[in-house]
C-alpha positions as CSV (number, residue, x, y, z in Angstrom):
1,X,0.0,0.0,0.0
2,X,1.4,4.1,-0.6
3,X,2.4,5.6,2.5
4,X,-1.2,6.7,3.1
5,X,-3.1,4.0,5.0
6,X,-6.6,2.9,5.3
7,X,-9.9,3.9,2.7
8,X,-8.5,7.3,1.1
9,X,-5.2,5.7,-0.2
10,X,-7.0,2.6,-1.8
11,X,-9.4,5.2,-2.9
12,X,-6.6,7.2,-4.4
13,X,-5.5,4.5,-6.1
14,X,-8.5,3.1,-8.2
15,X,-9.6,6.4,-8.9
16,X,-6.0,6.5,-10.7
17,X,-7.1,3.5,-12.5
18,X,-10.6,3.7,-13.1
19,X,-10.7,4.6,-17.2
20,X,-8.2,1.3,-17.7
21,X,-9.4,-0.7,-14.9
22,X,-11.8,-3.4,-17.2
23,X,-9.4,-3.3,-20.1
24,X,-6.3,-3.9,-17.6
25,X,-8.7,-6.9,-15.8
26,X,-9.4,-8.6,-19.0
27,X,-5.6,-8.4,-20.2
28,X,-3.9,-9.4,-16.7
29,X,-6.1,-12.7,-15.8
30,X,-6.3,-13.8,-19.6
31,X,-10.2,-13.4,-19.3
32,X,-10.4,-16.1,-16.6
33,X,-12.3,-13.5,-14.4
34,X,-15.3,-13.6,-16.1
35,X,-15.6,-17.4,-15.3
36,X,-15.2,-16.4,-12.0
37,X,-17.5,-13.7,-11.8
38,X,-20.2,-16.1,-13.5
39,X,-19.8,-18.7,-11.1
40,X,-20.4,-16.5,-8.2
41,X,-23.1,-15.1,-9.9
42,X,-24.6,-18.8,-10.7
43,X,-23.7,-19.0,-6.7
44,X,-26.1,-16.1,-5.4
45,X,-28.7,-16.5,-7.7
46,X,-29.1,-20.2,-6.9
47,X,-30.7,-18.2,-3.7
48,X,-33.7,-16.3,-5.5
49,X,-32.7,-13.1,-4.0
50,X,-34.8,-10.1,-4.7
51,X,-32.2,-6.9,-3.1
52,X,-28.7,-7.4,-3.8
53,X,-25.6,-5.1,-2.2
54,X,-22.6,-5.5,-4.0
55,X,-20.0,-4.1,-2.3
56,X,-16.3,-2.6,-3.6
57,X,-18.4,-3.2,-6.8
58,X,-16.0,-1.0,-8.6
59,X,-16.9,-0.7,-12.5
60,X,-19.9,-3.0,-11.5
61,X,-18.9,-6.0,-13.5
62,X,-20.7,-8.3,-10.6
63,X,-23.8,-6.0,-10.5
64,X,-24.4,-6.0,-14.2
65,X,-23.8,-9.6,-14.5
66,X,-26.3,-10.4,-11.6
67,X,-29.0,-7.7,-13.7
68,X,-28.9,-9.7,-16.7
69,X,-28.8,-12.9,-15.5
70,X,-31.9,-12.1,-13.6
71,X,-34.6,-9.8,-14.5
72,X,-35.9,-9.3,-11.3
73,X,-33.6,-8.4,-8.9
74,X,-32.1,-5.2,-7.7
75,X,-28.9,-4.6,-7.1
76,X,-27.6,-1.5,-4.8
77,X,-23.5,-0.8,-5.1
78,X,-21.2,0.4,-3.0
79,X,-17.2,1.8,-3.6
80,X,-15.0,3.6,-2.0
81,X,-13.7,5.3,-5.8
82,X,-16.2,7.7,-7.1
83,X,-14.2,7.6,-10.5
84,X,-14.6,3.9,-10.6
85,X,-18.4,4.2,-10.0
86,X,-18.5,6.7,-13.0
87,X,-17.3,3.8,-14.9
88,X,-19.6,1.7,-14.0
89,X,-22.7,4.4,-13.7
90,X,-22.1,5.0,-17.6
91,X,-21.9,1.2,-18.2
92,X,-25.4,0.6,-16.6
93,X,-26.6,3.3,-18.2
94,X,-25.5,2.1,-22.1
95,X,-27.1,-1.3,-20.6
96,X,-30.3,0.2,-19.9
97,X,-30.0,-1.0,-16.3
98,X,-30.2,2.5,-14.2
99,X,-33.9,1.2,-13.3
100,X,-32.5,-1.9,-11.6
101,X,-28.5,-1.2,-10.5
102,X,-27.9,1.6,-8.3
103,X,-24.4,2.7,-7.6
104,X,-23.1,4.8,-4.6
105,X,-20.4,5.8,-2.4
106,X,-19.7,4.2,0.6
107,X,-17.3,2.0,2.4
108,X,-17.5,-1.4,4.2
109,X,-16.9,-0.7,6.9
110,X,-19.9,2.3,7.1
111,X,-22.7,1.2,4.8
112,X,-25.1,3.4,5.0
113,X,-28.3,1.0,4.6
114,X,-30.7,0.2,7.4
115,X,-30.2,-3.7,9.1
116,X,-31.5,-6.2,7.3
117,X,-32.3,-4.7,3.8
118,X,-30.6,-7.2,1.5
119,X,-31.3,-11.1,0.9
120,X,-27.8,-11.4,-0.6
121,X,-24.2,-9.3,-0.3
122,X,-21.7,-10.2,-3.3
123,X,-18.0,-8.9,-3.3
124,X,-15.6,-9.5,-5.6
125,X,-12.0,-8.9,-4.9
126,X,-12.5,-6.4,-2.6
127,X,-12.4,-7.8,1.0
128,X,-8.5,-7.1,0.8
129,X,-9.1,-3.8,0.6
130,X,-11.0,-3.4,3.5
131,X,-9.4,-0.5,6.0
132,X,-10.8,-2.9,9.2
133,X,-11.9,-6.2,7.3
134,X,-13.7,-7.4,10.8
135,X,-15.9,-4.5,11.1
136,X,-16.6,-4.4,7.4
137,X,-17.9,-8.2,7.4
138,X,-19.5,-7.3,10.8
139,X,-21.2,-4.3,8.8
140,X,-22.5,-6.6,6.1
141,X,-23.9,-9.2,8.1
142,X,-26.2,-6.7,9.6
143,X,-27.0,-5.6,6.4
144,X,-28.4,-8.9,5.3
145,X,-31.9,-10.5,6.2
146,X,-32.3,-13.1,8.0
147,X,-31.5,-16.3,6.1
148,X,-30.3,-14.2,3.5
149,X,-26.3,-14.8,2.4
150,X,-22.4,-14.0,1.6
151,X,-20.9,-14.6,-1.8
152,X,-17.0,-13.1,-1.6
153,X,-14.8,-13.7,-4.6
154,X,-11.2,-13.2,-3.9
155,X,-7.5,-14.5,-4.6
156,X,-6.1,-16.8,-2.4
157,X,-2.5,-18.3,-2.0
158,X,-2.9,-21.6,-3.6
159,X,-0.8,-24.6,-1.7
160,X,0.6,-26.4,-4.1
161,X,4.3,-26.0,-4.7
162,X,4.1,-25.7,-8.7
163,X,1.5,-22.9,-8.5
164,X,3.2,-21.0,-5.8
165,X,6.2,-20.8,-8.0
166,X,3.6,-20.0,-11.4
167,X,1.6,-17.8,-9.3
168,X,4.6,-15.5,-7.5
169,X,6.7,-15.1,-10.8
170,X,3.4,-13.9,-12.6
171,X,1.8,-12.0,-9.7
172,X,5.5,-10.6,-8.7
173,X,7.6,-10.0,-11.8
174,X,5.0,-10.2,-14.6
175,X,1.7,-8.4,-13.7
176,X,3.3,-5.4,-12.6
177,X,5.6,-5.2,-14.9
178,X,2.8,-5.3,-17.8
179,X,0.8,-3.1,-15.3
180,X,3.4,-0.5,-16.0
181,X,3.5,-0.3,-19.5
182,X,-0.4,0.2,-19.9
183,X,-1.4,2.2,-17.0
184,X,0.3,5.2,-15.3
185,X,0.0,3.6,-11.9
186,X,2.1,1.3,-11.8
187,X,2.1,1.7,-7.8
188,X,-1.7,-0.2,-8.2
189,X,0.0,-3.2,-9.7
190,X,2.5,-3.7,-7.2
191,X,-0.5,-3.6,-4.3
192,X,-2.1,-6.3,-5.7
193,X,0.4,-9.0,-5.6
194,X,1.3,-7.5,-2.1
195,X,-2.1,-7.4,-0.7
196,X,-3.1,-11.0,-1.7
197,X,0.5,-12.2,0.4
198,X,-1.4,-10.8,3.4
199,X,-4.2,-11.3,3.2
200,X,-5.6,-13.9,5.5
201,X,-5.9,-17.7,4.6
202,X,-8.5,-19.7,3.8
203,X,-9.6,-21.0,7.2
204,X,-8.7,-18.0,9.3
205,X,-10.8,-15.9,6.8
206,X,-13.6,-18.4,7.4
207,X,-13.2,-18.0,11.2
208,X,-13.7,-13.8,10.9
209,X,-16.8,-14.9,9.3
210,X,-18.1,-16.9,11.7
211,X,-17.2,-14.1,14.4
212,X,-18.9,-11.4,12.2
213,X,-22.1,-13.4,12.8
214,X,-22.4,-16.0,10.0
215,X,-23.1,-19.4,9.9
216,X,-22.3,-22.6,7.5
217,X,-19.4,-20.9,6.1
218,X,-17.6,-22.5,3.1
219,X,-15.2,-21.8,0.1
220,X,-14.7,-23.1,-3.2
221,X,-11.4,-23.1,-4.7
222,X,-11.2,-22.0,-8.5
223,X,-8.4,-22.5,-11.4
224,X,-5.9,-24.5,-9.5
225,X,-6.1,-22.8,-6.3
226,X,-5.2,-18.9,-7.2
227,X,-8.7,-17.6,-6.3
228,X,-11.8,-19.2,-4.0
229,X,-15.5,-18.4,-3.7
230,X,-16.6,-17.9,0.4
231,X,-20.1,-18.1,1.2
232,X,-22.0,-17.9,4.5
233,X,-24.9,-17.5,5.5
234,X,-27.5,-15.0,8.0
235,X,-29.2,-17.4,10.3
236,X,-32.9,-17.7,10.5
């Protein structure tokens, strides 16, 4: 992270990166995020929700995806990086979608939304941004219905020895190397690789879960253990 700490220097940076951030996505991860983004779509809709809140939504790939996939829910989100929700506001809007996706500014870790509003909360790689990542989860549990459920899409340190190898020389040497070349913050390409080294594992991330409030948490691991799919659920 920049010498700044906490919500205005993440901010900072993705509003640096907001008018490359898609094209940069797509190039970086070889287009294997959009199978990732469908699964976790497939994974929250398999719930029926009717009031989604994605949060650290971004350019709202997730939100989007949810609105087309289903013609009947809403979907409210959330970033931190106004320039990143202008993205995504003109993207919805060429879509057709401002009826059904709305898009504001708000962290985490203060979502301005009353308890128990949503039947589902979606985030894609955005929990490692968090400024306090308990409090944030804490927030969106209270956010959610009861019975209602977490879908959180994020990269994960895979354990076997080949991919650690594969994964560190891309996500080290590679990504922000090419990071630098297309986009003038480079500084954004370096956090990445750095913030998914610290962020927590698999089964300690699943135990902040369960002490935000959750229950029946699980993951699934995607493409050879570089990313995972958390969910959990409000109880009843």
């Amino acid at each position: 992270m920049t010498a700044k700490s906490g919500n205005q220097s993440v901010e900072e940076m993705f509003n640096g990166i907001a008018h490359r951030y898609d094209l940069l996505n797509h190039i970086l991860s070889f287009g294997v995020h959009i199978l990732w983004r469908n699964r976790l779509v497939k994974s929250v809709l398999k719930i029926n929700p009717t009031k989604v809140l994605d949060v650290a939504t971004g350019t709202a790939d997730v939100a989007i995806a949810l609105a087309k996939r289903d013609r009947r829910v809403e979907i409210v989100g959330v970033d931190v990086a106004e320039k990143m929700l202008s993205v995504g506001r003109a993207k919805v809007q060429k879509l057709g979608l401002d009826h059904r996706i709305v898009l504001s500014q708000a962290s985490a870790e203060n979502l301005p939304f009353d308890d128990s509003t949503f039947s589902a909360v979606t985030v894609a790689y955005g929990v490692r941004n968090f400024n306090d990542l308990q409090r944030g989860l804490t927030m969106m549990y209270r956010v959610l219905e009861s019975g209602g459920s977490i879908h959180i899409l994020e990269f994960v340190k895979p354990k076997l020895m080949v991919m650690r190898l594969v994964f560190g020389l891309y996500f080290h040497r590679i990504l922000p190397l090419i990071g630098r070349c297309i986009s003038d913050h480079s500084n954004a390409y370096s956090y990445l690789p750095q913030s998914v080294q610290t962020f927590a594992e698999r089964d300690d991330f699943v135990k902040m879960l369960l002490a935000a409030g959750f229950v029946s948490p699980g993951y699934s691991i995607q493409s050879f253990g570089i990313a995972a799919i958390y969910t959990a659920k409000k109880s009843t």
